[in-house]
Amino acid sequence: MKVFKFGGTSLGTPERFGKIPGLLSGEEKKIVVLSAISGTTDQLVRINACLAQEDKQGAGTVVNELERFYSKFIYSLFDWTPFYNQARLFVETRILRLRGLLERSFVREVENEILAQGELLSTGLFRCLLLARGEDFLYLYAPDILHKNTEGQPDMEYLRRALSKSITQNPATTLFITQGFICSNSHGKLDTLGRGGSDFTASLIGAALEVDEIQIWTDVDGVHNNDPRWVEETRPIPELSYDEADELAYFGAKVLHPACVFPAKQRNIPIRIKNTLNPEAPGTLVHEGRKGSSIKAVAVKGGITAVRIRSARMLMAYGFLRKVFEIFERYETPIDMISTSEVSVSLTIDDNSSLGQIVQELKELGVVEVDENQTIVCVVGDFMAEKPGMVRIVLNALREIPVRMISYGGSMNNVSLLLHEQDKDKALRALHHHLFLNREIHVN
Ligand code: ASP
Ligand code: MG
């Protein structure tokens, strides 16, 4: 059994959408997880933003745009009249539902229901497409199978039981389809896994059923060795370990959602990243496999703020770090990088929303300095301690560039460097040149 997850861009045009069933041939059982069509969730977020400001008219305008988009979409997707009519009826019903939601008072439940419409639209249209093709399949409503517990974590045992039941009750069915991103909360209400969460859904389902492989279908040939937005001549990486993929996803590689590696790693299930626009390409395989001895990739995460706190009490000030972390915890602000000296600590955050209050409280502990417009450049690979020289190679590549902070040793899989945003392009190109183009780095 395999899980196939198709992202928004893979479904983004009627032509691409129409090609998905062709990628699902073969007798093997498959569970297909769909994102919303690209752009839709952004529109739904806009609707919620309007409603939060009591701008019902603005929200209505976005619903009209969605209606126009989907009307055109199904017109090109279904040129067989009976199925076109069915799809039209379906889209009209969903749009009507959305309009109805605009009239309700704007509470969390309504917000989540609005957000869920993208995946409900994509899976509903996929269902029409499969019916039109005469395929045998089972449609699963994700909130029925994927529940969060009281801690907000996915209930894996429930997911396993619910899926196994559907599969055993339908022994002849090979194709199961469901929504990514949406689930129910511990009160049984509609909820989501957060932006980009469809990858996480696929991984949770794959782990619950211990499938042979989780395939994430996107619009690039796998995870690239550098960020193609800033660097030319990047290449897809054939294989990554779970830890390397995890670091890359966390530090900015957009291909995989950071949460999606963990469930697969726990059950040792390979994740294969494939390109719907080029299905023949091998993509990237994430698995435990043989440990490499090379630098695999560079990822970049912008919009970082660095905060330095100099302790007011010099020397032996135990409890200082705890107090610092507690402040960030209180404002639910995760810390990415950290580096300490006897009297001060520097750390970075990517969520500035509570920065003002955080700084206010930190000032009670010491002198606080804040630097915005920073970027984390993360070099990922196998930096086993007994292979000397890897870190030197990275630093050598950056010898012309001021580095604000370095973090190394947290795992053997990454070196993270903090630079000013304005040096980002130069740093990425220098690393690319040094690490991947001039020579292959193999340290034995
Ligand atoms: N549709 C959701 C989003 O855009 C989830 C996903 O695509 O993974 O964030
Ligand atoms: Mg995604």
Coordinates of C-alpha atoms and ligand atoms in Angstrom, one line a residue:
M1 CA 0.0 0.0 0.0
K2 CA 1.2 3.5 -0.8
V3 CA 0.1 7.1 0.1
F4 CA 0.0 9.7 -2.7
K5 CA -0.2 13.3 -1.8
F6 CA -0.8 15.9 -4.5
G7 CA -0.1 19.6 -3.6
G8 CA -1.9 22.7 -4.8
T9 CA 0.3 23.3 -7.8
S10 CA -0.1 19.7 -9.0
L11 CA -3.8 20.4 -9.1
G12 CA -3.5 24.0 -10.2
T13 CA -4.8 23.9 -13.7
P14 CA -7.6 21.8 -15.2
E15 CA -5.0 20.1 -17.4
R16 CA -2.8 19.1 -14.5
F17 CA -5.8 18.1 -12.4
G18 CA -7.0 15.9 -15.2
K19 CA -3.7 14.0 -15.3
I20 CA -3.7 12.9 -11.7
P21 CA -5.8 9.7 -12.2
G22 CA -3.3 8.6 -14.8
L23 CA -0.5 8.6 -12.2
L24 CA -2.5 6.2 -10.0
S25 CA -2.6 3.1 -12.2
G26 CA -1.8 -0.4 -11.0
E27 CA -3.4 -2.9 -8.7
E28 CA -1.7 -1.9 -5.5
K29 CA -3.9 -0.1 -2.8
K30 CA -3.5 3.6 -2.7
I31 CA -4.6 6.3 -0.4
V32 CA -4.7 9.7 -2.2
V33 CA -4.5 12.9 -0.1
L34 CA -5.3 16.2 -1.8
S35 CA -4.4 19.8 -1.0
A36 CA -6.6 22.6 -2.1
I37 CA -6.0 23.9 -5.6
S38 CA -3.2 26.4 -5.4
G39 CA -4.3 29.9 -4.4
T40 CA -7.6 28.8 -2.9
T41 CA -6.4 28.6 0.8
D42 CA -4.9 32.0 0.4
Q43 CA -8.3 33.3 -0.8
L44 CA -10.0 31.7 2.2
V45 CA -7.5 33.3 4.5
R46 CA -8.4 36.6 2.9
I47 CA -12.1 35.9 3.5
N48 CA -11.3 35.3 7.2
A49 CA -9.2 38.5 7.4
C50 CA -12.1 40.5 6.0
L51 CA -14.6 38.9 8.4
A52 CA -12.3 39.5 11.4
Q53 CA -12.6 43.3 10.5
E54 CA -16.3 43.0 9.9
D55 CA -15.9 43.6 6.2
K56 CA -18.6 41.3 4.9
Q57 CA -18.5 43.0 1.5
G58 CA -14.8 42.4 1.1
A59 CA -15.3 38.8 2.0
G60 CA -18.2 38.5 -0.5
T61 CA -15.9 39.8 -3.3
V62 CA -13.4 37.1 -2.6
V63 CA -16.2 34.5 -2.7
N64 CA -17.3 35.8 -6.1
E65 CA -13.7 35.5 -7.3
L66 CA -13.6 31.9 -6.1
E67 CA -16.9 31.2 -7.8
R68 CA -15.6 32.5 -11.1
F69 CA -12.4 30.6 -10.8
Y70 CA -14.1 27.3 -10.1
S71 CA -16.8 27.8 -12.8
K72 CA -14.1 28.2 -15.4
F73 CA -12.0 25.4 -14.0
I74 CA -14.8 22.8 -14.2
Y75 CA -15.8 24.0 -17.6
S76 CA -12.4 23.0 -19.0
L77 CA -12.1 19.9 -16.8
F78 CA -15.4 18.2 -17.6
D79 CA -16.3 18.4 -21.3
W80 CA -18.7 15.5 -20.8
T81 CA -22.1 17.1 -20.1
P82 CA -23.5 14.8 -17.4
F83 CA -20.4 15.1 -15.3
Y84 CA -20.0 18.7 -15.9
N85 CA -23.5 19.3 -14.5
Q86 CA -22.7 17.2 -11.5
A87 CA -19.5 19.2 -10.9
R88 CA -21.3 22.5 -11.4
L89 CA -24.0 21.5 -8.9
F90 CA -21.2 20.5 -6.4
V91 CA -19.3 23.8 -6.8
E92 CA -22.6 25.8 -6.5
T93 CA -23.4 24.0 -3.3
R94 CA -19.9 24.7 -1.8
I95 CA -20.1 28.4 -2.8
L96 CA -23.6 28.6 -1.3
R97 CA -22.2 27.1 1.9
L98 CA -19.4 29.7 2.0
R99 CA -21.9 32.6 1.5
G100 CA -23.9 31.1 4.3
L101 CA -20.8 31.1 6.6
L102 CA -20.3 34.9 5.9
E103 CA -23.6 35.5 7.6
R104 CA -22.7 33.6 10.8
S105 CA -21.0 35.4 13.7
F106 CA -17.3 35.1 13.2
V107 CA -16.0 32.5 15.7
R108 CA -13.2 30.0 15.5
E109 CA -15.5 27.3 14.3
V110 CA -16.6 29.4 11.3
E111 CA -13.1 30.4 10.6
N112 CA -12.0 26.8 10.4
E113 CA -15.0 25.8 8.3
I114 CA -14.1 28.5 5.8
L115 CA -10.5 27.3 5.7
A116 CA -11.6 23.7 5.0
Q117 CA -13.5 24.7 1.8
G118 CA -10.4 24.4 -0.4
E119 CA -9.7 20.8 0.3
L120 CA -13.4 20.0 0.2
L121 CA -13.6 21.6 -3.2
S122 CA -10.5 19.8 -4.6
T123 CA -11.5 16.3 -3.3
G124 CA -15.1 16.8 -4.4
L125 CA -14.0 17.7 -7.9
F126 CA -11.6 14.7 -7.9
R127 CA -14.5 12.5 -6.9
C128 CA -16.5 13.8 -9.9
L129 CA -13.5 13.2 -12.2
L130 CA -13.1 9.6 -11.0
L131 CA -16.8 9.0 -11.4
A132 CA -16.6 10.4 -15.0
R133 CA -13.7 7.9 -15.7
G134 CA -15.7 5.0 -14.2
E135 CA -13.1 4.3 -11.5
D136 CA -13.9 2.4 -8.4
F137 CA -12.9 4.3 -5.3
L138 CA -13.9 5.2 -1.7
Y139 CA -14.2 8.8 -0.6
L140 CA -13.1 9.4 3.1
Y141 CA -14.0 12.6 4.9
A142 CA -10.8 13.4 6.7
P143 CA -12.4 14.9 9.9
D144 CA -14.0 11.5 10.4
I145 CA -10.7 9.7 10.5
L146 CA -8.2 12.3 11.7
H147 CA -8.9 13.6 15.2
K148 CA -6.8 15.7 17.4
N149 CA -6.6 14.8 21.1
T150 CA -6.9 17.2 24.0
E151 CA -3.3 18.2 23.6
G152 CA -3.9 19.1 20.0
Q153 CA -1.9 16.1 18.7
P154 CA -3.2 13.7 16.1
D155 CA -4.8 10.5 17.6
M156 CA -2.8 7.9 15.7
E157 CA -4.6 4.9 17.1
Y158 CA -8.0 6.3 16.1
L159 CA -6.6 7.1 12.6
R160 CA -5.2 3.5 12.3
R161 CA -8.5 1.9 13.4
A162 CA -10.7 4.1 11.2
L163 CA -8.6 3.6 8.1
S164 CA -8.2 -0.2 8.7
K165 CA -12.0 -0.5 9.1
S166 CA -12.7 1.3 5.8
I167 CA -10.1 -0.8 4.0
T168 CA -11.2 -4.2 5.3
Q169 CA -14.9 -3.3 4.7
N170 CA -14.1 -2.6 1.1
P171 CA -11.7 -5.4 0.1
A172 CA -12.1 -4.9 -3.6
T173 CA -11.4 -1.2 -3.6
T174 CA -7.8 -0.1 -4.4
L175 CA -8.3 3.7 -4.4
F176 CA -9.1 5.7 -1.4
I177 CA -9.3 9.5 -1.5
T178 CA -9.3 12.1 1.3
Q179 CA -8.5 15.7 2.2
G180 CA -5.1 16.9 3.5
F181 CA -4.9 19.7 6.1
I182 CA -8.4 19.2 7.7
C183 CA -9.3 17.2 10.7
S184 CA -11.5 17.4 13.8
N185 CA -10.5 18.7 17.2
S186 CA -11.1 17.0 20.5
H187 CA -14.6 18.5 20.7
G188 CA -15.5 16.9 17.3
K189 CA -15.4 20.3 15.5
L190 CA -13.7 20.9 12.2
D191 CA -10.1 22.0 12.6
T192 CA -6.9 22.2 10.5
L193 CA -3.2 21.1 10.8
G194 CA -2.0 24.6 9.9
R195 CA -0.8 26.0 6.6
G196 CA 0.9 23.5 4.4
G197 CA -0.4 20.7 6.6
S198 CA -1.4 18.3 3.8
D199 CA 2.1 16.8 3.8
F200 CA 1.6 16.1 7.5
T201 CA -1.8 14.4 6.8
A202 CA -0.1 12.1 4.2
S203 CA 2.7 11.2 6.6
L204 CA 0.3 10.5 9.5
I205 CA -1.8 8.2 7.3
G206 CA 1.3 6.5 6.0
A207 CA 2.6 6.0 9.5
A208 CA -0.8 4.8 10.9
L209 CA -1.0 2.1 8.2
E210 CA 2.7 1.4 8.0
V211 CA 2.5 1.7 4.2
D212 CA 5.4 0.9 1.9
E213 CA 6.0 4.4 0.7
I214 CA 4.6 8.0 1.0
Q215 CA 4.8 9.9 -2.2
I216 CA 4.7 13.7 -2.1
W217 CA 3.8 15.0 -5.6
T218 CA 4.8 18.6 -6.2
D219 CA 6.0 20.8 -9.1
V220 CA 9.8 20.3 -8.8
D221 CA 12.1 17.3 -9.3
G222 CA 12.6 16.7 -5.6
V223 CA 14.5 18.7 -3.0
H224 CA 17.2 20.8 -4.6
N225 CA 20.7 21.2 -3.3
N226 CA 20.2 25.0 -3.0
D227 CA 17.4 27.4 -3.3
P228 CA 16.5 27.8 -7.0
R229 CA 14.9 31.2 -6.3
W230 CA 18.4 32.7 -5.6
V231 CA 20.9 30.3 -7.2
E232 CA 21.3 29.0 -10.7
E233 CA 22.2 25.5 -11.6
T234 CA 20.7 23.8 -8.6
R235 CA 20.2 20.1 -8.8
P236 CA 17.8 17.6 -7.2
I237 CA 19.2 15.5 -4.4
P238 CA 18.6 11.8 -5.1
E239 CA 18.7 10.7 -1.4
L240 CA 18.4 12.2 2.0
S241 CA 18.3 10.8 5.5
Y242 CA 15.2 11.6 7.6
D243 CA 17.3 13.9 9.8
E244 CA 18.7 15.8 6.8
A245 CA 15.2 16.2 5.3
D246 CA 14.0 17.4 8.6
E247 CA 16.6 20.1 8.9
L248 CA 16.1 21.2 5.3
A249 CA 12.3 21.4 5.7
Y250 CA 12.7 23.3 9.0
F251 CA 15.2 25.7 7.7
G252 CA 13.4 26.9 4.6
A253 CA 13.3 24.2 1.9
K254 CA 9.8 24.7 0.7
V255 CA 9.2 21.2 -0.7
L256 CA 8.3 19.3 2.5
H257 CA 6.3 20.6 5.5
P258 CA 8.6 20.4 8.6
A259 CA 6.1 18.2 10.5
C260 CA 5.9 15.6 7.9
V261 CA 9.2 13.8 8.4
F262 CA 8.8 12.7 12.0
P263 CA 5.8 10.3 11.7
A264 CA 7.5 8.6 8.7
K265 CA 10.8 8.4 10.4
Q266 CA 9.3 6.8 13.5
R267 CA 7.9 3.9 11.4
N268 CA 10.8 3.9 9.0
I269 CA 8.6 4.6 5.9
P270 CA 10.3 6.1 2.9
I271 CA 9.1 9.4 1.5
R272 CA 9.5 10.0 -2.2
I273 CA 9.2 13.5 -3.6
K274 CA 8.0 13.5 -7.2
N275 CA 7.2 16.0 -9.9
T276 CA 3.8 15.9 -11.5
L277 CA 5.2 18.0 -14.4
N278 CA 7.9 15.4 -15.0
P279 CA 6.7 12.1 -13.5
E280 CA 9.6 10.2 -15.0
A281 CA 12.2 12.1 -13.0
P282 CA 13.4 10.0 -10.0
G283 CA 12.8 12.8 -7.5
T284 CA 14.2 12.7 -4.0
L285 CA 14.0 9.6 -1.7
V286 CA 14.0 10.3 2.0
H287 CA 14.9 7.2 4.0
E288 CA 17.3 5.9 6.6
G289 CA 19.6 4.3 4.0
R290 CA 23.3 4.4 4.1
K291 CA 24.7 7.5 5.8
G292 CA 26.5 9.6 3.2
S293 CA 29.7 11.5 4.0
S294 CA 28.9 14.6 2.1
I295 CA 27.3 18.0 2.2
K296 CA 23.9 17.6 0.6
A297 CA 22.2 20.9 0.5
V298 CA 21.9 24.5 1.5
A299 CA 18.6 26.0 2.6
V300 CA 17.7 29.6 3.6
K301 CA 15.1 31.1 5.9
G302 CA 14.6 34.9 5.7
G303 CA 12.7 37.3 7.9
I304 CA 14.7 36.4 11.0
T305 CA 15.2 38.6 14.1
A306 CA 18.2 38.2 16.3
V307 CA 17.9 39.1 20.0
R308 CA 20.9 39.4 22.3
I309 CA 20.5 39.6 26.1
R310 CA 23.4 40.6 28.3
S311 CA 22.9 39.5 31.8
A312 CA 22.8 42.3 34.3
R313 CA 24.3 40.0 36.9
M314 CA 27.8 39.0 36.0
L315 CA 29.3 35.5 36.5
M316 CA 27.6 32.5 38.0
A317 CA 24.2 33.8 37.2
Y318 CA 22.4 30.4 37.2
G319 CA 18.8 30.3 36.1
F320 CA 19.4 33.1 33.6
L321 CA 18.8 31.0 30.5
R322 CA 15.6 29.5 32.1
K323 CA 14.2 32.9 32.7
V324 CA 15.0 34.0 29.1
F325 CA 13.3 30.9 27.7
E326 CA 10.3 31.2 29.9
I327 CA 9.6 34.6 28.4
F328 CA 9.6 33.3 24.9
E329 CA 7.5 30.3 26.0
R330 CA 4.9 32.6 27.5
Y331 CA 4.5 34.4 24.2
E332 CA 4.5 31.1 22.3
T333 CA 7.4 32.2 20.2
P334 CA 9.7 29.4 19.0
I335 CA 13.5 30.0 19.0
D336 CA 15.5 28.7 16.0
M337 CA 19.2 29.3 16.8
I338 CA 20.9 30.0 20.0
S339 CA 24.4 30.8 21.1
T340 CA 25.7 31.6 24.6
S341 CA 28.7 33.1 26.4
E342 CA 29.2 33.4 30.1
V343 CA 27.3 36.7 30.3
S344 CA 25.1 36.9 27.3
V345 CA 22.9 34.8 25.0
S346 CA 21.9 35.4 21.4
L347 CA 19.0 33.8 19.8
T348 CA 16.8 34.1 16.8
I349 CA 13.1 34.0 16.1
D350 CA 11.0 34.1 12.9
D351 CA 7.8 35.2 14.5
N352 CA 7.9 38.9 15.4
S353 CA 4.3 39.2 16.5
S354 CA 5.1 39.5 20.3
L355 CA 8.5 41.0 19.9
G356 CA 7.6 44.2 21.7
Q357 CA 6.3 42.5 24.8
I358 CA 9.1 40.0 24.8
V359 CA 11.8 42.7 24.7
Q360 CA 10.0 44.6 27.5
E361 CA 10.2 41.6 29.8
L362 CA 13.8 40.6 28.7
K363 CA 14.9 44.1 29.8
E364 CA 14.3 43.1 33.4
L365 CA 17.1 40.5 32.9
G366 CA 19.7 42.6 31.2
V367 CA 20.6 44.8 28.2
V368 CA 18.7 43.8 25.1
E369 CA 19.7 44.4 21.5
V370 CA 17.5 43.5 18.5
D371 CA 18.6 43.1 14.9
E372 CA 15.9 42.6 12.3
N373 CA 16.4 41.6 8.6
Q374 CA 18.5 38.6 9.4
T375 CA 18.7 35.4 7.4
I376 CA 19.6 31.8 8.5
V377 CA 21.6 29.9 6.0
C378 CA 21.6 26.2 6.8
V379 CA 24.1 23.7 5.4
V380 CA 22.8 20.2 5.7
G381 CA 24.7 16.9 5.3
D382 CA 26.5 14.4 7.4
F383 CA 28.9 16.3 9.6
M384 CA 30.1 13.4 11.7
A385 CA 32.5 14.7 14.3
E386 CA 35.2 12.3 13.2
K387 CA 35.2 13.7 9.7
P388 CA 37.2 16.8 10.2
G389 CA 37.2 19.7 7.7
M390 CA 33.5 19.9 6.9
V391 CA 32.8 23.0 9.0
R392 CA 36.1 24.6 7.8
I393 CA 34.9 24.1 4.2
V394 CA 31.6 25.9 5.0
L395 CA 33.3 28.8 6.7
N396 CA 35.9 29.1 4.0
A397 CA 33.2 29.5 1.4
L398 CA 31.9 32.4 3.5
R399 CA 35.2 34.1 4.3
E400 CA 34.1 37.4 2.6
I401 CA 30.8 37.6 4.4
P402 CA 30.1 38.8 7.9
V403 CA 28.6 36.0 10.0
R404 CA 26.6 37.1 13.0
M405 CA 26.1 33.7 14.7
I406 CA 27.0 30.1 14.1
S407 CA 25.2 27.0 15.4
Y408 CA 26.9 23.7 15.1
G409 CA 26.7 20.5 17.1
G410 CA 23.0 20.5 17.9
S411 CA 22.8 17.6 15.5
M412 CA 25.4 16.1 13.3
N413 CA 23.4 17.1 10.3
N414 CA 23.6 20.9 10.0
V415 CA 25.6 24.0 10.4
S416 CA 23.4 27.1 10.6
L417 CA 24.8 30.6 10.1
L418 CA 23.1 33.9 10.7
L419 CA 23.8 36.6 8.2
H420 CA 22.3 40.0 7.3
E421 CA 19.6 39.7 4.7
Q422 CA 21.6 41.8 2.3
D423 CA 24.4 39.2 2.2
K424 CA 22.0 36.3 1.5
D425 CA 22.4 36.0 -2.3
K426 CA 26.2 36.4 -2.1
A427 CA 26.4 33.7 0.6
L428 CA 24.2 31.3 -1.2
R429 CA 26.1 31.6 -4.4
A430 CA 29.5 31.4 -2.6
L431 CA 28.4 28.2 -0.8
H432 CA 26.9 26.7 -4.0
H433 CA 30.1 27.4 -5.9
H434 CA 32.3 26.1 -3.2
L435 CA 30.3 23.1 -2.1
F436 CA 28.6 21.8 -5.3
L437 CA 30.1 23.2 -8.4
N438 CA 33.9 23.4 -8.0
R439 CA 34.3 20.0 -6.5
E440 CA 32.3 17.2 -4.8
I441 CA 33.1 17.3 -1.1
H442 CA 33.9 13.9 0.1
V443 CA 35.7 13.8 3.4
N444 CA 36.9 10.4 4.5
Ligands
ASP1 N1 -4.3 24.0 1.5 C1 -3.5 24.2 2.7 C2 -2.6 25.3 2.5 O1 -2.5 26.0 1.5 C3 -2.8 22.9 3.1 C4 -1.7 22.5 2.0 O2 -1.8 22.8 0.9 O3 -0.9 21.7 2.4 O4 -1.9 25.7 3.4
MG2 MG 2.9 22.2 0.4

